XYZ file of C-alpha atoms in Angstrom:
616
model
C 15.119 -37.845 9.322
C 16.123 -34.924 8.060
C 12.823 -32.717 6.916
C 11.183 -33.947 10.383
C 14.071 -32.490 12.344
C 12.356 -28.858 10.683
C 9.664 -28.988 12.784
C 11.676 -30.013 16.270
C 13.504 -32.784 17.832
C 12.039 -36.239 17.136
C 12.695 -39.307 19.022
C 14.156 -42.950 17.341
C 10.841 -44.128 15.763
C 10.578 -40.867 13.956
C 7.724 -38.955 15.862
C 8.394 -35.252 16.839
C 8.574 -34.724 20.855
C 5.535 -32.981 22.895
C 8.021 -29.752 22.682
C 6.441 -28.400 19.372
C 2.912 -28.743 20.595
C 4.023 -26.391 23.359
C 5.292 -23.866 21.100
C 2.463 -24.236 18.912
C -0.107 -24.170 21.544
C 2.031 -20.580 23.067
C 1.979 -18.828 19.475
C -1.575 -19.917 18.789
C -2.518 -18.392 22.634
C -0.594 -15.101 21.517
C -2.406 -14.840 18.159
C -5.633 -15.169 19.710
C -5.257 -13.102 22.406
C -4.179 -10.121 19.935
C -7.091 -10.972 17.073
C -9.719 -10.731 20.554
C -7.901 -7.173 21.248
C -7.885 -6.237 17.585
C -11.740 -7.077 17.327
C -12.630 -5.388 20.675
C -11.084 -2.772 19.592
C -12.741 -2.263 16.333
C -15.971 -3.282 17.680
C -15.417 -0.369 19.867
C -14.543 1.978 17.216
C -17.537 1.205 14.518
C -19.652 1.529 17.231
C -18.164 5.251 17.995
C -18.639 5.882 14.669
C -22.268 5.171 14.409
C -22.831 6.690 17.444
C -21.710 9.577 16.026
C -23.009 10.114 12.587
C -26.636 9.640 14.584
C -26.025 11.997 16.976
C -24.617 14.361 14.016
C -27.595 13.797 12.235
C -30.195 14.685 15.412
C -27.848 17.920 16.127
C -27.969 19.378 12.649
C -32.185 18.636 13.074
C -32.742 20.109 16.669
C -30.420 23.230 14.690
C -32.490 22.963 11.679
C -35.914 23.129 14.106
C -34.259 25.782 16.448
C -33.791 28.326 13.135
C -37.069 27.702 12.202
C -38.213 28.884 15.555
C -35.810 31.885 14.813
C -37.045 32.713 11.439
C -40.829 32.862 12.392
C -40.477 35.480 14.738
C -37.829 37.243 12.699
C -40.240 38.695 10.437
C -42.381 39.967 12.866
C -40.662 42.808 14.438
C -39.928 43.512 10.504
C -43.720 43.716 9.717
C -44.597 46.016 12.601
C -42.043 48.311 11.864
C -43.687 49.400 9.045
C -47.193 48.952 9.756
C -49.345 52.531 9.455
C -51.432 52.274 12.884
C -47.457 52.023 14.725
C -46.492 54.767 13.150
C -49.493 57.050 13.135
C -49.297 55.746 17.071
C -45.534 56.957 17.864
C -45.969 60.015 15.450
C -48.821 61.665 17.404
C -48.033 60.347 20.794
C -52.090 59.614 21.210
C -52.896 57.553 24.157
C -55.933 56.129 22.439
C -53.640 54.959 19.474
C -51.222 53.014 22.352
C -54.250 51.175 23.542
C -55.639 50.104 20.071
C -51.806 48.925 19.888
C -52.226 47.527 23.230
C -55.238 45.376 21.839
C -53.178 44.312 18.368
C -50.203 42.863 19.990
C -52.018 40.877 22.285
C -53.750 39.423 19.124
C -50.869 38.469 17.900
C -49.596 36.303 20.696
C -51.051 33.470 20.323
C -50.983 32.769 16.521
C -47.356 33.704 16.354
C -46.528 32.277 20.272
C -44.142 35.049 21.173
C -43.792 35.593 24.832
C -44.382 39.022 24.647
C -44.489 41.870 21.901
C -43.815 45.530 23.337
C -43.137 49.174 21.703
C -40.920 51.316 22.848
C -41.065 54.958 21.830
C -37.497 57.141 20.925
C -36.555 57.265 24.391
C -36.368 53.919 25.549
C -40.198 53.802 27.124
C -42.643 50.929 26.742
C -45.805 52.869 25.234
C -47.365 49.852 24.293
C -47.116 45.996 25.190
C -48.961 42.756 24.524
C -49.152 42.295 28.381
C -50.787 44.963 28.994
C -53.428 43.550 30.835
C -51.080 41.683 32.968
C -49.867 43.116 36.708
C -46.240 42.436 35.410
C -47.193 44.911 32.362
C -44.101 46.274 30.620
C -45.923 49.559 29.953
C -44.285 52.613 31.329
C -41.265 50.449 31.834
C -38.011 52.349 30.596
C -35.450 50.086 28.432
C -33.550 52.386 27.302
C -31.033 51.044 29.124
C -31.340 47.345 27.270
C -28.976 46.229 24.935
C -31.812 45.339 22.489
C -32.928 49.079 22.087
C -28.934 50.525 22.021
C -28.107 48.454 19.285
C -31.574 48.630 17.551
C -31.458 52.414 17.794
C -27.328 52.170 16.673
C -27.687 49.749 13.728
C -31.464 49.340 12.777
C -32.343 45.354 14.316
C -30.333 43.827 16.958
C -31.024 40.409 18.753
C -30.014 40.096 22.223
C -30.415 36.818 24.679
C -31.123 37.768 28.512
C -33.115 37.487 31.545
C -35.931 39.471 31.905
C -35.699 42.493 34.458
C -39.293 42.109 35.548
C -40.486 38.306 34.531
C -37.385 36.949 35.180
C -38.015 34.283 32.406
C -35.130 33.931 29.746
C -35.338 34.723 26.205
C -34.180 35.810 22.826
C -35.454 39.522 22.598
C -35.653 40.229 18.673
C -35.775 44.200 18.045
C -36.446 46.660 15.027
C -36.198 50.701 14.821
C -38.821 52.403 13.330
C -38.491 55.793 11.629
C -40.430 58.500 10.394
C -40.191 61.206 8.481
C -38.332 63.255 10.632
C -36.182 60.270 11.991
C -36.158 57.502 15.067
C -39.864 57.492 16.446
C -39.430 53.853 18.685
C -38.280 50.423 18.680
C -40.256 47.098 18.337
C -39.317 44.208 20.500
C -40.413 40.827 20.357
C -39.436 38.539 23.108
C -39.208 34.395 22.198
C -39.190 31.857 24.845
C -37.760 28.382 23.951
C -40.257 26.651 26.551
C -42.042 24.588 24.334
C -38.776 23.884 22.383
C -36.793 23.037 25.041
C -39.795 20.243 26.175
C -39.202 18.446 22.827
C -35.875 18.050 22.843
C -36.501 16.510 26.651
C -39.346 14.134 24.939
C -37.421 13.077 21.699
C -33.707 13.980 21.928
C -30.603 12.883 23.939
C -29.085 15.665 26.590
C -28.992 18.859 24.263
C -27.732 22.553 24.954
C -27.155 25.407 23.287
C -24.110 28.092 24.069
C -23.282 31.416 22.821
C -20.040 32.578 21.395
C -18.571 32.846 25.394
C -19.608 29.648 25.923
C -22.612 30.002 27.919
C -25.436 28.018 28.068
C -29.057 29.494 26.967
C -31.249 27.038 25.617
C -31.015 23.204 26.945
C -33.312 20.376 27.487
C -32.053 20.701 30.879
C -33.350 23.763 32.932
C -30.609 22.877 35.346
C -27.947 23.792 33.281
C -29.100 27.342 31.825
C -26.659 29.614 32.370
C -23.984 27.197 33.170
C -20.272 27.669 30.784
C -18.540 24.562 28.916
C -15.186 26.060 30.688
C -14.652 27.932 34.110
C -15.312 32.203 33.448
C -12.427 33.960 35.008
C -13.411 36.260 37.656
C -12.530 39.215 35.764
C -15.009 38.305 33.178
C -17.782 37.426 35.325
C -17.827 40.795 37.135
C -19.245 42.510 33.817
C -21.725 39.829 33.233
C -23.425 39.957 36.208
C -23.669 44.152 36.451
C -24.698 43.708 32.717
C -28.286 41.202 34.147
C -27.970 39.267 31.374
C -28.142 36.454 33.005
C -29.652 37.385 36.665
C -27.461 36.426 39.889
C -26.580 33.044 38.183
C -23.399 31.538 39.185
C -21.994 30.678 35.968
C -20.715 27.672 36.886
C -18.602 24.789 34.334
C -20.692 22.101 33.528
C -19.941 18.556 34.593
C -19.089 17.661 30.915
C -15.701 16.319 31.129
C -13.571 14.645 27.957
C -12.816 11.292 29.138
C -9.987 10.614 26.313
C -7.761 14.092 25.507
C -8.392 14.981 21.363
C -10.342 11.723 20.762
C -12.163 10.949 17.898
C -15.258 10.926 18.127
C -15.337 13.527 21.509
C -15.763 11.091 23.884
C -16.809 12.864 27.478
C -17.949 12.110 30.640
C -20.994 13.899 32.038
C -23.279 13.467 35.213
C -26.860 14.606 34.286
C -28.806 16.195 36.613
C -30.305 13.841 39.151
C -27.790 11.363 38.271
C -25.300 9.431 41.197
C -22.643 9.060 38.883
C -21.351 10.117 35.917
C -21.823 8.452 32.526
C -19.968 8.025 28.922
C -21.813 10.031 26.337
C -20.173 11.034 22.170
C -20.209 14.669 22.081
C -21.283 16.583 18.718
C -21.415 20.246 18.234
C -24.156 21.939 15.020
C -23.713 25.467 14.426
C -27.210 26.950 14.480
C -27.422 29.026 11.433
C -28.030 32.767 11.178
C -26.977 33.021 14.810
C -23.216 32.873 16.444
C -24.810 29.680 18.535
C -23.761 26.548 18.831
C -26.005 23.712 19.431
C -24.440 20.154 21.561
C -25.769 16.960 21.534
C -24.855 14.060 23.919
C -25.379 10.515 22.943
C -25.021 7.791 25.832
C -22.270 5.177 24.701
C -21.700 2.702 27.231
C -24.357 0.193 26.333
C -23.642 0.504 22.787
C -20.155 0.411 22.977
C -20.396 -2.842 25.576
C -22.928 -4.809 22.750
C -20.648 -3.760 19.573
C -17.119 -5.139 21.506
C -19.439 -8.320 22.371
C -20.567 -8.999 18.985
C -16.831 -8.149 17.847
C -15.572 -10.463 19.790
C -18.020 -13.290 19.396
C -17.642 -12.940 15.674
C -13.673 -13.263 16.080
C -14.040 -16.330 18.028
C -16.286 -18.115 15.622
C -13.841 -17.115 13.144
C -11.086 -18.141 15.305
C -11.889 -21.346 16.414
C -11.935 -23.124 12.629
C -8.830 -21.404 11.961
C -6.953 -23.001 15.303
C -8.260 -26.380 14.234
C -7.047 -25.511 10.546
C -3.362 -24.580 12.100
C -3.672 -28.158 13.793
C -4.355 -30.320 11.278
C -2.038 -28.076 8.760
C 0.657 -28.966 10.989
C -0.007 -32.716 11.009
C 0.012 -32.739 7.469
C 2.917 -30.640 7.855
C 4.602 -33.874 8.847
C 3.537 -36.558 6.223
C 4.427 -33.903 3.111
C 7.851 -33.457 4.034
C 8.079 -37.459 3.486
C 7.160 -36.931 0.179
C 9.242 -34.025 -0.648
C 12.097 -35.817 -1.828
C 9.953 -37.992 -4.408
C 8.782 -34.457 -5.074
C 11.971 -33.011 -5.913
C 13.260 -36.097 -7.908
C 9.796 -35.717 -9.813
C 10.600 -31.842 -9.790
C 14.033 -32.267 -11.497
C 12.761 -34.310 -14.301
C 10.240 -32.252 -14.950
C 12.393 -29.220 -15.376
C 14.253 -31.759 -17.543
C 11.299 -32.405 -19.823
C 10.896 -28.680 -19.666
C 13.907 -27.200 -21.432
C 13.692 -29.653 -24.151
C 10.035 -28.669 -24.883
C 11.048 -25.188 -24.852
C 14.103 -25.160 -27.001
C 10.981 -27.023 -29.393
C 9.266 -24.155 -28.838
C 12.357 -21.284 -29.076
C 12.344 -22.721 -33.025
C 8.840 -23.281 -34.059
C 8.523 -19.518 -32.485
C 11.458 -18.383 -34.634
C 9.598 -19.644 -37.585
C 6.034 -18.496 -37.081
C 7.932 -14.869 -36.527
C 9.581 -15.402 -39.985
C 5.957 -16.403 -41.409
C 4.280 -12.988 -39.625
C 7.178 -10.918 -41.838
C 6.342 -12.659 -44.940
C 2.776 -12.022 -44.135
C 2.838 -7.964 -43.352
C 5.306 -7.651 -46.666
C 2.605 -9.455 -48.616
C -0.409 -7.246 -47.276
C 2.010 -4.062 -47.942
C 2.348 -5.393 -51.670
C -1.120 -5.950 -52.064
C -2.177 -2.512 -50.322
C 0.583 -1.066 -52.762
C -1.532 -2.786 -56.285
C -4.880 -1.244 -54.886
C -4.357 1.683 -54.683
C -2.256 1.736 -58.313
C -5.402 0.109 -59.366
C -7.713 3.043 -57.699
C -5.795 5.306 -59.982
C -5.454 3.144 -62.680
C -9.669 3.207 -62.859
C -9.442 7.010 -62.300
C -7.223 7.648 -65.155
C -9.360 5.160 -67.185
C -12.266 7.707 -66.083
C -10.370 10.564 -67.848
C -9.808 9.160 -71.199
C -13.615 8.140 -71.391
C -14.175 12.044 -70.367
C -11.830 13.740 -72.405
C -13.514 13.674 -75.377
C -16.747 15.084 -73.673
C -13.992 17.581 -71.477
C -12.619 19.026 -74.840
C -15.983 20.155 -76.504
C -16.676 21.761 -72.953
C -13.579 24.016 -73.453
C -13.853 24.470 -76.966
C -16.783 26.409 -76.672
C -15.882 28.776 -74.159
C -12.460 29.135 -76.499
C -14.039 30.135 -79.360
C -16.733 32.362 -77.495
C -13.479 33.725 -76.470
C -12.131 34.522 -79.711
C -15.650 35.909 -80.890
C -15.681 38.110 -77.813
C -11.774 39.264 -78.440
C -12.775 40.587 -82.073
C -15.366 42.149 -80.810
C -13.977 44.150 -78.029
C -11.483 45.300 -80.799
C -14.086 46.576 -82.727
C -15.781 48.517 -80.026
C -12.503 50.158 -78.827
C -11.866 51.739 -82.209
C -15.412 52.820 -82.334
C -14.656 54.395 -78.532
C -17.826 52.048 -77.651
C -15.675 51.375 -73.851
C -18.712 50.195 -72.231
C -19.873 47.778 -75.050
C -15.618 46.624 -75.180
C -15.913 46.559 -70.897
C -18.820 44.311 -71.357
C -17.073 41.765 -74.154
C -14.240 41.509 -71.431
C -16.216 40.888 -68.435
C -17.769 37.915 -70.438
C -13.856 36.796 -71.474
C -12.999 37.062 -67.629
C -16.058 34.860 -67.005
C -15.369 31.599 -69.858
C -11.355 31.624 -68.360
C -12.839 31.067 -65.023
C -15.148 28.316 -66.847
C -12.357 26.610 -68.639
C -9.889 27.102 -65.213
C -12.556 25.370 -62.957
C -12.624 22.431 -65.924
C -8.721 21.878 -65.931
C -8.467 22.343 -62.307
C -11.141 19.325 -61.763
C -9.065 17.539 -64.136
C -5.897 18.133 -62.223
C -7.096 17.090 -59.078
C -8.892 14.126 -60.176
C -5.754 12.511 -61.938
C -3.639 13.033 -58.948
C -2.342 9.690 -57.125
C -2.939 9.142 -53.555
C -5.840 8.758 -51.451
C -5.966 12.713 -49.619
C -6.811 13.508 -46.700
C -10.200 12.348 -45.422
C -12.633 15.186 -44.004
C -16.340 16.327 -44.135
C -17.401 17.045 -47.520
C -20.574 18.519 -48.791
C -22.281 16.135 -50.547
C -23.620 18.755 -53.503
C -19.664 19.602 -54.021
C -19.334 15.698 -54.646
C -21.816 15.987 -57.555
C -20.581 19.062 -58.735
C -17.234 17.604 -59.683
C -18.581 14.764 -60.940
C -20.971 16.446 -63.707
C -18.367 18.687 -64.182
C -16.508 16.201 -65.423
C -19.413 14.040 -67.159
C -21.425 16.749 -67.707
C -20.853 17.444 -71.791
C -20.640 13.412 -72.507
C -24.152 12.903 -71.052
C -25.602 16.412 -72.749
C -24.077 15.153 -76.368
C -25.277 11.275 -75.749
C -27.889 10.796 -73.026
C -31.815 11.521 -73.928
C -33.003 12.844 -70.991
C -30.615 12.820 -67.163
C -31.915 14.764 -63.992
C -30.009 15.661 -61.079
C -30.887 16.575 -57.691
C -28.556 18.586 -55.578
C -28.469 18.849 -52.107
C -28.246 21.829 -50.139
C -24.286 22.355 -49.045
C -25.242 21.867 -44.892
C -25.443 17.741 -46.029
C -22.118 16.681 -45.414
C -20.275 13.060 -45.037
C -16.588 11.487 -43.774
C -14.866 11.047 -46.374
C -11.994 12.271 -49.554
C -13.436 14.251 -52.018
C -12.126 12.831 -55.000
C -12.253 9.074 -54.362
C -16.269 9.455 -53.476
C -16.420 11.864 -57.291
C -14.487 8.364 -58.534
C -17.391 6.658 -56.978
C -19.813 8.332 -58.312
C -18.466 8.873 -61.779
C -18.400 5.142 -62.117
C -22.013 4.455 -61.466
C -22.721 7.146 -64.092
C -20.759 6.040 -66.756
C -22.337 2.286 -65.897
C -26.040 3.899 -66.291
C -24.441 5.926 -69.654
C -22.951 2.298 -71.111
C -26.519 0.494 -69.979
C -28.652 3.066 -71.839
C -26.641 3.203 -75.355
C -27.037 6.704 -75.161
C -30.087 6.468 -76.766
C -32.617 9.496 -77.356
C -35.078 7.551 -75.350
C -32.277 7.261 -72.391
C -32.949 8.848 -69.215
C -30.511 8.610 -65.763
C -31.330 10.361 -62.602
C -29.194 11.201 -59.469
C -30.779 12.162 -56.738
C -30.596 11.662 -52.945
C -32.184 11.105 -49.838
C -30.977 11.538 -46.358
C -32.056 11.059 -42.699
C -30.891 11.358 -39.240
C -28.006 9.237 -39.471
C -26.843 9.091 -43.179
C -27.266 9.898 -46.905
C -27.967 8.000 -49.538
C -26.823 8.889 -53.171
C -28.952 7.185 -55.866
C -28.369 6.506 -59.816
C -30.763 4.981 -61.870
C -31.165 4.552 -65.643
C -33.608 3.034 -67.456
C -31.656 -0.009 -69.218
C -32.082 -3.533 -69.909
C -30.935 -4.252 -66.447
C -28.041 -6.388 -65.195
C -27.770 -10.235 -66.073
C -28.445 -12.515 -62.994
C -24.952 -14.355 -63.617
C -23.022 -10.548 -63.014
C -25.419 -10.008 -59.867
C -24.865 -12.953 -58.342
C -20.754 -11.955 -57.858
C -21.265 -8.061 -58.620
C -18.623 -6.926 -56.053
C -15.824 -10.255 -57.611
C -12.733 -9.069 -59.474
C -12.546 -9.336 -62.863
C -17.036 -10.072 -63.453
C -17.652 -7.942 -66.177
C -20.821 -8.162 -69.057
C -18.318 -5.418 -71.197
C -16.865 -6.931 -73.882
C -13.830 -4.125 -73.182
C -14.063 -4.254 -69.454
C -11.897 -5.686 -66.685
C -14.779 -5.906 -63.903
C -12.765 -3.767 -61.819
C -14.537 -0.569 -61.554
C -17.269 -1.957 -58.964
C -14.647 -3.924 -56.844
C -12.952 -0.296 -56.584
C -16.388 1.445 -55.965
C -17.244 -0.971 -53.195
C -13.876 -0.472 -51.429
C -14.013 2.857 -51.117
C -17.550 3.226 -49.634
C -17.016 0.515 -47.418
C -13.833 2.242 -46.327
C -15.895 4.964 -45.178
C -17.983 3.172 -43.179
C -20.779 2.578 -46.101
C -22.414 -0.199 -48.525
C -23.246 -0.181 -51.947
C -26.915 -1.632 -52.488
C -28.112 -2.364 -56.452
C -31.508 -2.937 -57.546
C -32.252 -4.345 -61.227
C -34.749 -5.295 -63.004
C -35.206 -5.304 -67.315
C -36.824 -1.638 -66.329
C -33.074 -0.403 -65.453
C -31.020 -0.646 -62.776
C -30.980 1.149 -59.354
C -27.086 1.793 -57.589
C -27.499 3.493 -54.053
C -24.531 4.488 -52.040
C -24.909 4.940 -48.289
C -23.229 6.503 -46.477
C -22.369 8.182 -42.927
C -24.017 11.484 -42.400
C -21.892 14.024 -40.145
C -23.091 17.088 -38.589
């Protein structure tokens, strides 16, 4: 058969030989065998890396706990440097004064658990100490040969780590000058012990140490390994050290911290803690102690953890494994019976494809046409977008002829105040009455402004097109718009009030089509009312947080429950001359802006309120 012969040679009743279980048993060995490796490995490597971010996380604390141990006695050598009984003591040399010193430093001891709190006067001497009692008293003990004083008296504070020259026990020695009047009177020196420190991190830390900038140990959880270096001293380095006592006669000797991969990540070391046979795997981290040139290490033991992580790695792989081999298996079996049917599925294939092209070339046209119908469709919205907006201007043109009657009695008053102004001026300037003629033509100057601002409203409220959209004040909407109305509804309306808003009320939108808007709604209310003396239309507004609402209301018969019902329908008018357009345009425009139009009516009159979106 030919699709069997795919999978290897098959014998004369069609069944493949053993040969391909072979090779599939070999590859399926191989793949195994590197997933287990893979998944050790990995095991290995998350485990690493939580072994790390602990021990990172119990470094920066045992740092964190070790400043705070710092801080503490920080301040004291600062407080005693300035207290008046120290310096009334070193100022007047009084041996009475050094023993009530004697008695306050002991005091202090215990609440703030230095090791031992001594003064030193300008030349180095211990004149007071809080061992005084003590047969290994530091008074009368000269230090002026200490680094502590030297660089206290040199720069003001100094801190200085070392063995001490008569208890032999090590410690942070934490200095401050003290001055007078006349200059350097004595130093202050507090020494700190790390005893009770060190005992913690033996209780409730792995293996920790602390080195200075050289590398040597000082504080550790270890006593063994004070004084030891992370890397061999050479000679000529040790030589100073020792003739300096800083750290006794002690050997300064590597410790038996090893890396057992070179530049790995995490450090992975080997290290044989004391009393240990052998040496064991630890993760190495390193926390920079702050306000000190320290460095504080932390080993974590790994082999355990490591060992349980690669385990569960590697059981987890096999149970993942082991339903994937059978999967392979049976996959391959079924390998067998599908490349029977690939033929069928290749004769089925064929007319398929077939059947295919012929439904597409359907498709090809029927596409063709509903691209056609699209065109027609965007040309038809572009005609109708084109009669709306003549319309829009059609109804704002309609707006000026109902106004320009009303427009041309507001000019013609200013005109002929004009002309009554003119003679008059020409009688005061042959009278040499200048300030009575300056007067007439300061008024003139003010009625051309009146009549510009008129034609200028005019102007811009017949142009075509939409403008540019922007925040307008509202109160410069209703300005226009009784600019414009203003003389019709003086000559015909009884009684109209108008409420303006102050100018920081502002909404989205094009001047002129929202004066449209409104003009509309006023010359509906004039219509309603009949212009009767007993007529009366209001415009006021109200706002709130989130928009502003412009409302007209007259007090006509109301609107007749047929119009309501389609208000906002083309061509629904109760006018006898109307075209029941100006409502449909009113409604488009607001909504355009994101607004509604909301009517009210009763036979007391009707209510039009436009809302719209308030901007800051």
């Amino acid at each position: 058969m030919e699709h069997a012969s795919e999978i290897g040679p098959v014998d004369a009743y069609g069944k493949s030989k053993p040969v391909a279980k072979y090779v599939f048993a070999v590859v399926a060995a191989i793949l195994i065998g590197a997933c287990l490796l893979g998944a050790a490995r990995y095991g290995r490597e998350r485990a690493y890396d939580s072994l790390r971010a602990r021990a990172q996380s119990s470094a920066e604390l045992n740092a964190v706990l070790l400043r705070t141990v710092l801080e503490k006695q920080r301040s004291l050598p600062l407080v005693l440097s300035q207290d008046r009984d120290v310096l009334s003591a070193l100022s007047s040399g009084s041996e009475s004064m050094f023993k009530l010193i004697n008695g306050r430093l002991e005091s202090l001891v215990p609440g703030t658990r230095a090791a031992v709190i001594y003064l030193l006067n300008a030349n180095g001497l211990a004149v007071a100490a809080s061992n005084w009692r003590e047969p290994t008293s530091f008074v009368g003990i000269d230090y002026s040969f200490r680094p502590y004083y030297t660089r206290a008296v040199e720069n003001g504070s100094a801190e200085h780590y070392a063995l001490g020259t008569i208890s032999k026990r090590p410690g942070l020695y934490i200095s401050k000058r003290i001055d007078g009047p006349s200059g350097l009177l004595g130093v202050i020196v507090v020494k700190v012990e790390f005893d009770e420190l060190e005992t913690d991190w033996r209780k409730n830390s792995d293996p920790t140490f602390v080195t200075d900038q050289r590398g040597i140990v000082l504080i550790t959880s270890f006593p063994e390994w004070r004084f030891m270096t992370r890397e061999a001293v050479p000679a000529d380095q040790k030589r100073p050290l020792r003739e300096s006592l800083q750290f006794g006669d002690a050997p300064l000797e590597p410790l038996n911290v090893i890396p057992a991969l070179p530049q790995s990540q995490p450090d992975i070391v080997a290290a044989r803690l004391p009393g240990a046979t052998k040496s064991a795997e630890f993760v190495r981290v390193e926390a920079a102690v702050p306000t000190t040139n320290w460095t504080l290490q932390l080993l974590t033991p790994s082999t355990a953890a490591v060992a349980e992580a690669t385990r569960t790695a590697l059981s987890l792989a096999l149970l993942v494994l082991a339903p994937l081999a059978g999967l392979a298996a049976f996959v391959m079996r079924r390998r067998g019976l599908a490349l029977r049917r690939a033929r069928e599925q290749d004769a089925a294939r064929i007319e398929l494809e077939r059947r295919v092209a012929a439904r597409t070339a359907d498709l090809s046209a029927a596409h063709a046409e509903l691209v056609m119908e699209s065109e027609e469709r965007q040309k038809t919205e572009a005609k109708l977008q084109t009669v709306q907006q003549e319309l829009v201007q059609a109804n704002r043109l309609a707006i000026l002829g109902q106004v320009t009657a009303g427009v041309a009695h507001e000019i013609n008053q200013p005109v002929a105040a004009i002309r009554a102004y003119a003679d008059n001026a020409q009688i005061f300037l042959d009278r040499t009455q200048f300030d009575s003629a300056k007067a007439n033509l300061a008024s003139i100057a003010g009625l051309t402004e009146r009549i510009g601002s008129i034609t200028d409203e005019l102007r811009t409220f017949s142009r075509k097109g939409t403008g540019d959209t922007g925040r307008i004040a509202v109160c410069d909407i209703i300005d226009g718009a009784m600019l414009l109305l203003g003389s019709r509804f003086r000559q015909t309306v009884g009684h109209i009030m108008t409420d303006i808003p102050p100018p920081e009320i502002k909404v989205n939108g094009n001047r002129i089509r929202l004066e449209q808007v409104l003009i509309n709604l006023m010359q509906n209310a004039l219509e309603a009312t009949e212009g009767g003396p007993k007529s009366r239309i209001n415009l006021r507004y109200a706002v709130n947080e989130d928009e502003v609402a412009l409302i007209v209301s007259d007090n006509g018969p109301g609107i007749p429950d047929v119009i309501m019902q389609a208000m906002f329908t083309p061509f629904n008018t109760s006018k006898e001359r109307g075209l029941g357009l100006g409502l449909v345009i009113c409604h488009d425009i607001v909504a355009e802006y994101g607004g509604r139009i909301e009517i009210v009516s009763s036979s007391g009159g009707t209510t039009f309120t436009v809302h719209l979106p308030r901007v800051a």
